[in-house]
mmCIF file of C-alpha atoms in Angstrom:
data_model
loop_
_atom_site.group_PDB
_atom_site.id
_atom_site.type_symbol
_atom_site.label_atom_id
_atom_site.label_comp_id
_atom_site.label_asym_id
_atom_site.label_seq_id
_atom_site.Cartn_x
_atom_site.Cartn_y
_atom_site.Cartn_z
ATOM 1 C CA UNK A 1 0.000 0.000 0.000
ATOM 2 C CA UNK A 2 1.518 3.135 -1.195
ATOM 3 C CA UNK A 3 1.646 6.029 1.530
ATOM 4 C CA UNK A 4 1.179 9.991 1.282
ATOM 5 C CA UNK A 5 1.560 12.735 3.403
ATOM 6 C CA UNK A 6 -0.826 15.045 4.541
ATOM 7 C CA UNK A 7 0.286 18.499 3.759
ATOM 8 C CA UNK A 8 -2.060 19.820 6.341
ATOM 9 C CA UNK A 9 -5.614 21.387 6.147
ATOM 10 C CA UNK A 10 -5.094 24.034 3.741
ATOM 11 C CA UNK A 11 -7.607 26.688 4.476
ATOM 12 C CA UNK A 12 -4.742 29.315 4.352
ATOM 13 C CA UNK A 13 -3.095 28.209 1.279
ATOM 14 C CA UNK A 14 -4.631 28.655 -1.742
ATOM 15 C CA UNK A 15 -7.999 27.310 -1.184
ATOM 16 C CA UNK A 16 -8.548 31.012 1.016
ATOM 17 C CA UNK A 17 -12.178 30.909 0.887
ATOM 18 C CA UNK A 18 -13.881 27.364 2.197
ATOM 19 C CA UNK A 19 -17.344 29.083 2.356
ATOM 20 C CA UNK A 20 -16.886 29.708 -1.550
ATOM 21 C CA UNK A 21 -16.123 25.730 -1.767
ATOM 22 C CA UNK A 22 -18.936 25.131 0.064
ATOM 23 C CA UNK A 23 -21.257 27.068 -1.560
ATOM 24 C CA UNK A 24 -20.061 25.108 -5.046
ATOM 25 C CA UNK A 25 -20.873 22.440 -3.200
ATOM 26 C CA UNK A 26 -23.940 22.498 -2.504
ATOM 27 C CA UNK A 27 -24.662 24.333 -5.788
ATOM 28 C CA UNK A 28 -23.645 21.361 -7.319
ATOM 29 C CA UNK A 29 -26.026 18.939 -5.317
ATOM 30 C CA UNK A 30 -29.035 21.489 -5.419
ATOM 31 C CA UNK A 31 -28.215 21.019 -9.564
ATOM 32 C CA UNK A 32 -28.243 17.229 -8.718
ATOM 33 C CA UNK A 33 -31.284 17.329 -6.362
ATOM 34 C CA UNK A 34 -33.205 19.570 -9.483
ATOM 35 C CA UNK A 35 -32.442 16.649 -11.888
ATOM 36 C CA UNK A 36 -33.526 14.217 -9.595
ATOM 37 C CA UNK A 37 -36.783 15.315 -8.759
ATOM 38 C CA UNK A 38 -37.659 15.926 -12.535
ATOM 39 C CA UNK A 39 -36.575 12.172 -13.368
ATOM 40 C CA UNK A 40 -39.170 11.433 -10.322
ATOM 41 C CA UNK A 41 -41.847 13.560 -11.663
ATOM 42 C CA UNK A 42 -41.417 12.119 -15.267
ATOM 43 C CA UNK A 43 -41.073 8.372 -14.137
ATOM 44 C CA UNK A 44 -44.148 8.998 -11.759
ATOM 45 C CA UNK A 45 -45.846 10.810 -14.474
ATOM 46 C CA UNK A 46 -45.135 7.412 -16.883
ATOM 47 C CA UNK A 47 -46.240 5.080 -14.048
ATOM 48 C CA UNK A 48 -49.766 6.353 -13.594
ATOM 49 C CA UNK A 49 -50.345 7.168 -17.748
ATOM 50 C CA UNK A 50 -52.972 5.227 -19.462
ATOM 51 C CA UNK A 51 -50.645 3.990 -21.970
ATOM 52 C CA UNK A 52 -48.658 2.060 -18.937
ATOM 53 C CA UNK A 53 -51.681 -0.138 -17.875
ATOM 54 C CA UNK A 54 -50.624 -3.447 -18.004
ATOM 55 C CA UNK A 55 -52.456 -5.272 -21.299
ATOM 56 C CA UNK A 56 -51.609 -8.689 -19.611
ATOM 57 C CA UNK A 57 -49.840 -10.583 -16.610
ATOM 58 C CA UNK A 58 -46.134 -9.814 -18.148
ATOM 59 C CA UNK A 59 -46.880 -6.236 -19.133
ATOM 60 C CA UNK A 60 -44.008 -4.362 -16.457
ATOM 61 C CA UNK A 61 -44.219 -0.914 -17.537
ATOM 62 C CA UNK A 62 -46.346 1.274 -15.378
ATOM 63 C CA UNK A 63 -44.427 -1.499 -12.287
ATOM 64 C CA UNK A 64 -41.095 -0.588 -13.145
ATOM 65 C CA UNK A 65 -41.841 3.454 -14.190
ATOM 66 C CA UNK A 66 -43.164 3.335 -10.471
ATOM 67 C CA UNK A 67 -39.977 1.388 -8.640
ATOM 68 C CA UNK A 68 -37.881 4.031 -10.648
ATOM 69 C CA UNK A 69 -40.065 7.079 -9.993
ATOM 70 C CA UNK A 70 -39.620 5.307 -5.785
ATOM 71 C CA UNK A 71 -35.944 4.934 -6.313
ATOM 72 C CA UNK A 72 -35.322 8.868 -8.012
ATOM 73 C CA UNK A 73 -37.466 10.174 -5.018
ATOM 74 C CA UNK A 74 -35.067 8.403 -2.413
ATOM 75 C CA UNK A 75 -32.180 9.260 -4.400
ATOM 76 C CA UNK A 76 -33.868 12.866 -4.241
ATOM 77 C CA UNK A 77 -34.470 12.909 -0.646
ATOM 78 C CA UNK A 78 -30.168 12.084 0.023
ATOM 79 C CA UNK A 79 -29.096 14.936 -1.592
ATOM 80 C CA UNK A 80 -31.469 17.119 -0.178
ATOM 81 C CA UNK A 81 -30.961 15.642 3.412
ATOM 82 C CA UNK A 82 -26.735 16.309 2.302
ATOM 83 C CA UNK A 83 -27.825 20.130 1.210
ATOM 84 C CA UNK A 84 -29.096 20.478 4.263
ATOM 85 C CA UNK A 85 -26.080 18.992 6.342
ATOM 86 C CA UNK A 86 -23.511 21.243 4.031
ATOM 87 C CA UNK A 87 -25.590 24.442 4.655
ATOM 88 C CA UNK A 88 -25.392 24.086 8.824
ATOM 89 C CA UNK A 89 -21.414 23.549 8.115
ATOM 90 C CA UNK A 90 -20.361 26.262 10.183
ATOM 91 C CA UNK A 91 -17.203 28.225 9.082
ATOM 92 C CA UNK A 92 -15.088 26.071 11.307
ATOM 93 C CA UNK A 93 -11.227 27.109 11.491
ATOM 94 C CA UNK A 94 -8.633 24.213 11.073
ATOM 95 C CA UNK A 95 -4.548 24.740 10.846
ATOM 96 C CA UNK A 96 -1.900 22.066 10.522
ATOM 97 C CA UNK A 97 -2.261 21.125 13.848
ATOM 98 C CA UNK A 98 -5.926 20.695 13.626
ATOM 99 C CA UNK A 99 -6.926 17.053 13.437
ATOM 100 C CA UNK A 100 -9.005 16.458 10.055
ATOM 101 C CA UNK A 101 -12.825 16.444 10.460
ATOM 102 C CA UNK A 102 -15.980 17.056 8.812
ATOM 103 C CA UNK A 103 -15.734 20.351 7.571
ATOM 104 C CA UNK A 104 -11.875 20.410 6.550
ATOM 105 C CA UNK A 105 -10.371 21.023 3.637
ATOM 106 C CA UNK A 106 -7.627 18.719 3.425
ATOM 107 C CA UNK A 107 -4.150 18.899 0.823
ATOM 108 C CA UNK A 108 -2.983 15.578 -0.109
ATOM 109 C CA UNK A 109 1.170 15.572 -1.493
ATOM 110 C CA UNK A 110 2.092 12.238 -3.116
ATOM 111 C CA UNK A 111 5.636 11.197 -5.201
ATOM 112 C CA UNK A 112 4.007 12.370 -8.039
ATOM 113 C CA UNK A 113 1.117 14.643 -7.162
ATOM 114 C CA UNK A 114 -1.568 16.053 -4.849
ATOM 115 C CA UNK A 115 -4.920 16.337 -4.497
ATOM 116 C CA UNK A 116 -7.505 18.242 -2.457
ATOM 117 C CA UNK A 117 -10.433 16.764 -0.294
ATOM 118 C CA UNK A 118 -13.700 18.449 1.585
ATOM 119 C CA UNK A 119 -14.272 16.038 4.142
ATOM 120 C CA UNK A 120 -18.006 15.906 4.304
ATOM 121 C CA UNK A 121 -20.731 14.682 6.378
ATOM 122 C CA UNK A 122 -22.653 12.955 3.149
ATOM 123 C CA UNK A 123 -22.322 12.859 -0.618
ATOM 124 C CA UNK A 124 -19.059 11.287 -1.161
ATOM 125 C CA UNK A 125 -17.649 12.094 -4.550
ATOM 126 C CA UNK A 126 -19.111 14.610 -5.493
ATOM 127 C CA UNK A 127 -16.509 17.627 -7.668
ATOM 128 C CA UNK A 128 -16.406 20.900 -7.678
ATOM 129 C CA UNK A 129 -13.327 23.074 -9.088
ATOM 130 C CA UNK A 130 -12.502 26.032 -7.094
ATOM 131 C CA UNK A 131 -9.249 28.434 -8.088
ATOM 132 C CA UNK A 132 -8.299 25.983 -10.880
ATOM 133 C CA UNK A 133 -7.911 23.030 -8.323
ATOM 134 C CA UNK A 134 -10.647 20.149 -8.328
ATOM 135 C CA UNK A 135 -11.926 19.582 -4.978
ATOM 136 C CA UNK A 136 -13.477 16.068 -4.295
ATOM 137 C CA UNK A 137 -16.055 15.667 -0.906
ATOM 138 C CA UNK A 138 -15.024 12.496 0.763
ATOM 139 C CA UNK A 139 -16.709 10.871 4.059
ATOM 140 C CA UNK A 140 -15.356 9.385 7.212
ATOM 141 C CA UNK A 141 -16.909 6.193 5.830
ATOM 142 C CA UNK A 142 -15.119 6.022 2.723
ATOM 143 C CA UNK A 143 -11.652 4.114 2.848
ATOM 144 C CA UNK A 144 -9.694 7.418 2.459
ATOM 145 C CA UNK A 145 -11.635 9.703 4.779
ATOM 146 C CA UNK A 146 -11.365 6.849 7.222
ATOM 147 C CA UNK A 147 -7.673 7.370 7.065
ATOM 148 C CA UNK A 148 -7.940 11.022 7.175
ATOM 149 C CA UNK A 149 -9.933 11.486 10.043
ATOM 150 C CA UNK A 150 -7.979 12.420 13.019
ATOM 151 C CA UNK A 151 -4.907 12.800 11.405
ATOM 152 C CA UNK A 152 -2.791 16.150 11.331
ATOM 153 C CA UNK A 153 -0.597 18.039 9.144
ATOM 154 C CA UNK A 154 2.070 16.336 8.159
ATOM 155 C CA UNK A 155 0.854 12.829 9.599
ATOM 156 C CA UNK A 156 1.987 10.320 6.885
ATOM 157 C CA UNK A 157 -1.010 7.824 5.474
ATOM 158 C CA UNK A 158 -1.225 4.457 4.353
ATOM 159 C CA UNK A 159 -3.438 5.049 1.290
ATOM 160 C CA UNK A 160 -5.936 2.175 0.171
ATOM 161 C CA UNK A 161 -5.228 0.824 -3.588
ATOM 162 C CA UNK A 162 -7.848 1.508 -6.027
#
């Protein structure tokens, strides 16, 4: 397992502004959460059309329009319950010798590169660029936040494969 250093929680480096990352943020799932909730209306919309009644005992259609109209609304209902959680962030300060939690911005240095992370309280994976660096929101419960929480500036990491 290769390992990387933590260059620290970077909220003084170039990534000044963490309430303009989070805003991107959750611009980005509101966008998300807009798309989801049309799919729902559309699939819900298909479910309960006349032209989805079943014609015999095999006919699907208006079944499955309504398991994925069920699925888009859940789907809908995460993001907006992580829009909500992102909002209430509060502005929290952290330094080097901060230990990483939700709400950090965190700079990753490898041999051959770096990379920056928003530790978040929900919607791992989720990108957003911000001063020509892409950003990616990663969760305590994800292999790599799980090896970030806690850990400080300069705290060397074991990073999973993959």
């Amino acid at each position: 397992m290769p390992t990387t250093r933590i260059s620290g929680v970077v909220e003084g480096d170039i990534l000044v502004n963490k309430q303009e990352v989070l805003r991107k943020i959750v611009e980005r799932l509101a966008s998300e959460l807009d798309l989801y909730l049309r799919a729902a209306r559309t699939a819900a919309a298909e479910a309960t059309d006349e032209q989805s009644k079943a014609e015999n005992k095999y006919d699907t259609r208006g079944l499955e329009a309504s398991y994925l109209a069920r699925g888009q609304s859940r789907q809908a209902a995460e993001i907006e319950s992580a829009v909500v959680l992102f909002r209430g962030l509060a502005g929290k300060v952290f330094n080097e010798a901060a230990p990483v939690d939700v709400g950090a911005l965190i700079e990753r240095k490898g041999r051959r590169a770096r990379a920056f992370y928003f530790m978040g309280p929900k919607a791992g994976g989720t990108e957003v660029e911000h001063e020509g660096e892409e950003i990616t929101v990663i969760t305590a419960a994800s292999p790599l936040g799980s090896q970030l929480m806690g850990r400080k500036g300069g705290d060397r990491v074991k990073m999973p494969s993959g």
